[in-house]
Coordinates of C-alpha atoms and ligand atoms in Angstrom, one line a residue:
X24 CA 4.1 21.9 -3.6
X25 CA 7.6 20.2 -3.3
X26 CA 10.1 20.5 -6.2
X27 CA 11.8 17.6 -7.9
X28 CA 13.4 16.5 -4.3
X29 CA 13.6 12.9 -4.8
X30 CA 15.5 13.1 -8.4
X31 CA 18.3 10.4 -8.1
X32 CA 16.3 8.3 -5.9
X33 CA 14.1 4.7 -6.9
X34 CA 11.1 4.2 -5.1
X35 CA 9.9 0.3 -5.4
X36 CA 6.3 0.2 -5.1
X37 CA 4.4 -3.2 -4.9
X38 CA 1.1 -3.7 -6.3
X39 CA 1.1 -0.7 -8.2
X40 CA -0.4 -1.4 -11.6
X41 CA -3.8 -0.6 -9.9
X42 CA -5.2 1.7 -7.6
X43 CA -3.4 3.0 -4.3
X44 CA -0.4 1.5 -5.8
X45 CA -0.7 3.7 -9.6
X46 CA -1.3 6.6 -7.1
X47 CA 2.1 6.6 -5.2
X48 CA 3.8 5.6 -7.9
X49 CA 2.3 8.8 -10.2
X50 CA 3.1 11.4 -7.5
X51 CA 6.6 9.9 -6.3
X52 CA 7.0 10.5 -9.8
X53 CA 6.0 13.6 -10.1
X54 CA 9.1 14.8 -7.2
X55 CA 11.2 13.0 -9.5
X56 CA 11.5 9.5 -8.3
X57 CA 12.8 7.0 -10.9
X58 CA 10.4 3.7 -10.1
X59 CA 9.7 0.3 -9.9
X60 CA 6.1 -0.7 -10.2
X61 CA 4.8 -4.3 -10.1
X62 CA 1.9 -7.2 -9.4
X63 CA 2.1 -10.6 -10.4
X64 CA 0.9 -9.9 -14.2
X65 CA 3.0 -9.9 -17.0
X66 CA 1.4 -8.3 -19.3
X67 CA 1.9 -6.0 -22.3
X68 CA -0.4 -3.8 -20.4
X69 CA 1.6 -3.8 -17.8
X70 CA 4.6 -2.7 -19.1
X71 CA 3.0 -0.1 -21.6
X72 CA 1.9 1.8 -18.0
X73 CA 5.9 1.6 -17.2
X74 CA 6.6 3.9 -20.9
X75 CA 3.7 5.9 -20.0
X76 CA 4.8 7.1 -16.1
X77 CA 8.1 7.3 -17.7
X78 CA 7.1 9.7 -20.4
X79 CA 4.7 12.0 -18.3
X80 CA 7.6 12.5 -15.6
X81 CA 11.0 12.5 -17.5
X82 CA 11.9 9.1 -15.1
X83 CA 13.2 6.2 -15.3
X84 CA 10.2 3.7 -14.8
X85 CA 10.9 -0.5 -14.7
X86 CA 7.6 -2.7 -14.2
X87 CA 9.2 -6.2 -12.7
X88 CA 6.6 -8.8 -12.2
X89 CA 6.5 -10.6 -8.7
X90 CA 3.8 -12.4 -6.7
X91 CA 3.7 -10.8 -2.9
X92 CA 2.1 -14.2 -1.9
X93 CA 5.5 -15.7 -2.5
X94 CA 8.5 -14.9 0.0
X95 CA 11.2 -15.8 -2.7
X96 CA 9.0 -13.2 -5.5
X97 CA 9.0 -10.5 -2.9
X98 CA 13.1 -11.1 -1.9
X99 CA 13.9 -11.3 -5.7
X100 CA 11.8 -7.7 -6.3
X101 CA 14.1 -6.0 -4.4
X102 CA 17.7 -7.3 -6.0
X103 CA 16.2 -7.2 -9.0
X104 CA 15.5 -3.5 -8.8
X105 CA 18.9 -2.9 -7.4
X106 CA 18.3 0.1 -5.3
X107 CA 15.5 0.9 -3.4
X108 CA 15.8 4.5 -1.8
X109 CA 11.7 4.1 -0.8
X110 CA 9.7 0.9 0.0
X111 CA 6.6 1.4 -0.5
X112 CA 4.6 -1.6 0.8
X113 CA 1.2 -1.5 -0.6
X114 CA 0.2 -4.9 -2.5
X115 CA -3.0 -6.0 -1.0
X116 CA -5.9 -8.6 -1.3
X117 CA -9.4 -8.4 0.8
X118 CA -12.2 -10.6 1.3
X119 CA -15.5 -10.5 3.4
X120 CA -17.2 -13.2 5.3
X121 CA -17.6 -14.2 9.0
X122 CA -15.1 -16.4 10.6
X123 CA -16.9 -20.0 10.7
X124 CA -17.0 -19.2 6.6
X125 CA -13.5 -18.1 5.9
X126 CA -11.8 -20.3 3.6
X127 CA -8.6 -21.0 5.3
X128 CA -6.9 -20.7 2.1
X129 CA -8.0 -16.4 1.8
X130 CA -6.8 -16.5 5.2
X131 CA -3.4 -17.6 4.0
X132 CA -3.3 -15.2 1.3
X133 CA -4.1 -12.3 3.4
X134 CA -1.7 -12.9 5.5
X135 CA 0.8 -13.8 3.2
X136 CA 0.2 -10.4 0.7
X137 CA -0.9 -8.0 3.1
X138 CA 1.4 -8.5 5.9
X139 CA 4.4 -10.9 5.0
X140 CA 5.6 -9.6 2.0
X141 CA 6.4 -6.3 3.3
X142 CA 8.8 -8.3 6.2
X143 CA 10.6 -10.2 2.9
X144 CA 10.9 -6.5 1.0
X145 CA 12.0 -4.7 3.9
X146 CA 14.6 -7.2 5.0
X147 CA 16.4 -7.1 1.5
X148 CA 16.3 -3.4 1.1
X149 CA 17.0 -2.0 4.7
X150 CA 20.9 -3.1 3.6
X151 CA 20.4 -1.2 0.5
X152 CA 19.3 1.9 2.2
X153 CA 21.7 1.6 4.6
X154 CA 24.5 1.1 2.0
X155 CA 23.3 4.7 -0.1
X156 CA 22.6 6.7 3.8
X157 CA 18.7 7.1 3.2
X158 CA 15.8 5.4 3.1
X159 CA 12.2 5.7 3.4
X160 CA 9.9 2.4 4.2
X161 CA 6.0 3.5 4.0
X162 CA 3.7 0.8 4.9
X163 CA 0.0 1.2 3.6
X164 CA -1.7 -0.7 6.2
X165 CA -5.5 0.8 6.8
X166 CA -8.0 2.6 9.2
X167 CA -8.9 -1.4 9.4
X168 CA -4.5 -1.6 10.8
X169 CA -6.0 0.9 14.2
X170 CA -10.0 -0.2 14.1
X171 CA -11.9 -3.5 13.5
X172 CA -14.8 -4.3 11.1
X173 CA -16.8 -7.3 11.5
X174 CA -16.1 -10.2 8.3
X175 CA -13.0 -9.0 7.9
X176 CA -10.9 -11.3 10.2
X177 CA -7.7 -11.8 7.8
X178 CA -7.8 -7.8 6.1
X179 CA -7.8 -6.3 10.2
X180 CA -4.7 -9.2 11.9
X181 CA -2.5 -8.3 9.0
X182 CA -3.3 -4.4 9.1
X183 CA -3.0 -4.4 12.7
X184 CA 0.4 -6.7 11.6
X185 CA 1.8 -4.3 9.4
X186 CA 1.1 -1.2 12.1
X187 CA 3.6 -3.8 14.2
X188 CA 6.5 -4.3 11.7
X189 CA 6.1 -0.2 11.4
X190 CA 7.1 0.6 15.0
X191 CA 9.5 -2.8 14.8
X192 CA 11.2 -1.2 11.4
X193 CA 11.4 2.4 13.0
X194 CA 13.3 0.9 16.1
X195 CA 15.9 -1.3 14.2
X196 CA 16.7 1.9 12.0
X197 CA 16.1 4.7 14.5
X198 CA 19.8 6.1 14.8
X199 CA 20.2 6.1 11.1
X200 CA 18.9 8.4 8.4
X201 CA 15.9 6.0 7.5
X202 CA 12.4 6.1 8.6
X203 CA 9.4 3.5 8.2
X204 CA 5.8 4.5 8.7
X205 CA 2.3 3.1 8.0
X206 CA -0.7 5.2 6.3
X207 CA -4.2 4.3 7.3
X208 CA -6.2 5.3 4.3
X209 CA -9.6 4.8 5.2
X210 CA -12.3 4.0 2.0
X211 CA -10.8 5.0 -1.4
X212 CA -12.3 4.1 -4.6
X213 CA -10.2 1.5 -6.1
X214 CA -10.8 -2.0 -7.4
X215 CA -10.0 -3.9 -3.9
X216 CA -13.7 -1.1 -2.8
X217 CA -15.5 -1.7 -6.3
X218 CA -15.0 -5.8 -5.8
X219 CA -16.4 -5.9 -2.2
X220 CA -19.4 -4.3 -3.2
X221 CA -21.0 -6.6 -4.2
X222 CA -20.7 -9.1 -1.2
X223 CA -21.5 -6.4 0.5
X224 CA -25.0 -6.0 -0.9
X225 CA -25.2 -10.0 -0.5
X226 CA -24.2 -10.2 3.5
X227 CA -26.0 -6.9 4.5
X228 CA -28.9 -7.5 1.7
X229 CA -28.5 -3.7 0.7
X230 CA -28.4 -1.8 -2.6
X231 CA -25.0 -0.3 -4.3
X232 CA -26.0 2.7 -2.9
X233 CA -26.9 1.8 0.7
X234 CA -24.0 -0.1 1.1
X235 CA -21.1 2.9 -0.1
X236 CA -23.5 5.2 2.1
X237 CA -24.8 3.0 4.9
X238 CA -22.0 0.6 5.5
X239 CA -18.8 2.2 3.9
X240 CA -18.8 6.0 4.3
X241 CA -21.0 5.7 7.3
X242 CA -17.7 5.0 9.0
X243 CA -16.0 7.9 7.4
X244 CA -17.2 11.2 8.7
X245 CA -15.9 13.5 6.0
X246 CA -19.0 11.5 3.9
X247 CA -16.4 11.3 1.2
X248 CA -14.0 8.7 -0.3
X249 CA -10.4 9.5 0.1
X250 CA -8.1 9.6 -2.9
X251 CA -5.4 8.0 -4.6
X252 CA -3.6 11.1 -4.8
X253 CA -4.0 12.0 -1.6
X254 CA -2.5 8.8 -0.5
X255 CA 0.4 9.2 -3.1
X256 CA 0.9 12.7 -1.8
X257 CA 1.2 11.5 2.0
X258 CA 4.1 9.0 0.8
X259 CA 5.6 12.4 -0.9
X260 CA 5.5 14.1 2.5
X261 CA 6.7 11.4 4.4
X262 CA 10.1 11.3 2.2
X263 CA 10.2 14.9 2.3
X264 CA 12.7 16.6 4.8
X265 CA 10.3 17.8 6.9
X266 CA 9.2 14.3 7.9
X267 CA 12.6 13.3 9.1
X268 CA 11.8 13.2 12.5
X269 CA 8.6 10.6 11.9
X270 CA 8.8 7.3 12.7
X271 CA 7.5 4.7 13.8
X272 CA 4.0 5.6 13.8
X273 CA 0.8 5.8 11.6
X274 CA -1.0 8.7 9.6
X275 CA -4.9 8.3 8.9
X276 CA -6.1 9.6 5.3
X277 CA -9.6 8.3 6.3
X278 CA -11.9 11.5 6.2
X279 CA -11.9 11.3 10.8
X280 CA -12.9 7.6 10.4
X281 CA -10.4 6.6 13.8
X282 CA -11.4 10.1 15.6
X283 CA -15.1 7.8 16.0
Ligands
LIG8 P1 -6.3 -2.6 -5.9 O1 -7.0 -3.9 -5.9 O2 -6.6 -1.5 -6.8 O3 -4.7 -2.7 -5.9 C1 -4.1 -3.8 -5.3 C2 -2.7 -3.9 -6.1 O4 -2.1 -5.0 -5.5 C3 -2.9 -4.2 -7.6 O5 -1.9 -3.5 -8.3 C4 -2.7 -5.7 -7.7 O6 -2.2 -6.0 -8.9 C5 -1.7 -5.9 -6.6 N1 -1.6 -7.3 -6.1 C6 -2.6 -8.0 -5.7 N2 -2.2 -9.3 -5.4 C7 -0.8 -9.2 -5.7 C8 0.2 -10.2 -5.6 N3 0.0 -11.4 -5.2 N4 1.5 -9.8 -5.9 C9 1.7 -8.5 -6.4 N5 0.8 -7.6 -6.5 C10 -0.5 -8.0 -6.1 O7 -6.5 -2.1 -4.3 P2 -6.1 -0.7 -3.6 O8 -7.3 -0.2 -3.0 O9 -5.3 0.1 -4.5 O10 -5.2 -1.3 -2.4 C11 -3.8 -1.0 -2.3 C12 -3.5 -1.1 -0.8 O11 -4.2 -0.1 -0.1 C13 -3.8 -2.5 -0.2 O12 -2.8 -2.9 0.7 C14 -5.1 -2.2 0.6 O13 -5.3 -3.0 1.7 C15 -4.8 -0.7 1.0 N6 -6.0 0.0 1.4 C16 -7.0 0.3 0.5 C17 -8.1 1.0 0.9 C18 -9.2 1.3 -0.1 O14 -10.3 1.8 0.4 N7 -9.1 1.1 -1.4 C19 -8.2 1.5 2.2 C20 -7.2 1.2 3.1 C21 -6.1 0.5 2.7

């Protein structure tokens, strides 16, 4: 759909050696975007994926290992990258179980991956975008950043947290040629999906099956997961011209999960 539009630019992309993150990274790619992927491994794995985006899309690919659930890791991400054109804040953690049994320490982790990194990220590379004249900040928050779900107290405050730092983000850099917005993906099959499955089938006593049918898509209308590259290909549109004018706000991928 869009040609290489984005060659020249470096998209940083945390918690992309996985899932959401892999998808992004693949079709920012694809428009031409040299990257930086990343998680808190270090492994040869890790950097083999860096040669392998690099030789399907003619970029430049760097994989730079930093742990999200450390401010300092998530500041040193960004200067070590160097430039960062697009943000794209996606690392993420969940886990399921009712308030009185939430270990405090998930709590902290939540918060700390899903909703505190992206303020360290953003406030070392809004002076880099400012510095080149562009810059794109997508936040992948959630249907749960718009809607709640019981059992997941921590994953809902820091999606509804990162829907916040969105509109803040857009209002600091409103006058300038930079834009931040959240997508709300709603279910996707990824490893964050496959690992709540089963404590899923253990809180609702269900089957595989019931619970992707019953308790996951039952909340999606469409019937049907969403997908990584339809994710990566919002973040596409979202540094395209055409979304210059958005900011500031939220777009579902969740098969009408928030039209409920
Ligand atoms: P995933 O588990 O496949 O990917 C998570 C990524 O984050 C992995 O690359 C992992 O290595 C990385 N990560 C985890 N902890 C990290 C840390 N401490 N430091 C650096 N990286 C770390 O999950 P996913 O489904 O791809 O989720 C990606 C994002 O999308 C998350 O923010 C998640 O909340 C959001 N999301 C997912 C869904 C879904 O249905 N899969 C729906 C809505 C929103």
């Amino acid at each position: 759909m869009f040609e290489k539009f984005l060659k020249g630019k470096t998209a940083v992309v945390t918690g992309s050696n996985s899932g959401i993150g892999l998808g992004i990274a693949q079709e920012l790619a694809r428009v031409g975007a040299d990257l930086v992927i990343n998680s808190f491994t270090d492994s040869q794995d890790d950097h083999a994926l860096a040669r392998s985006l690099a030789a399907e899309h003619g970029v430049e690919v760097r994989y730079i290992q930093a742990d999200m659930s450390r401010p300092e890791d998530c500041r040193a991400l960004i200067e070590k990258a160097g430039r960062c054109d697009i943000l794209v804040n996606n690392a993420g953690i969940q886990h399921v179980a009712p308030i009185p049994d939430f270990p405090a320490g998930k709590w902290d982790a939540i918060i700390a991956i899903n909703l505190s990194s992206a303020f360290h990220t953003s406030a070392v590379a809004l002076p880099m975008m400012r510095k080149a004249g562009w810059g794109r900040v997508i936040n992948i928050a959630s249907a749960h950043g718009l809607t709640a779900s019981e059992y997941k107290s921590a994953y809902v405050a820091a999606k509804h947290g990162i829907v916040g730092l969105t509109k803040v983000t857009a209002l600091e850099t409103a006058r300038e040629p930079i834009t931040c917005n959240a997508i709300c993906p709603g279910y996707v099959l990824t490893p964050i999906v496959e690992k709540q499955i089963p404590d899923q089938m253990k809180t609702h006593d269900m089957s595989r099956e019931d619970v992707i049918a019953k308790v996951m898509l039952v909340r999606q209308p469409s019937g049907e997961f969403a997908t990584v590259e339809q994710v990566g290909g919002t973040a596409v549109f979202l540094s395209s011209p055409a979304a210059e004018q958005i900011t500031g706000t939220t777009i579902s991928v969740d098969g009408g999960w928030t039209a409920l």
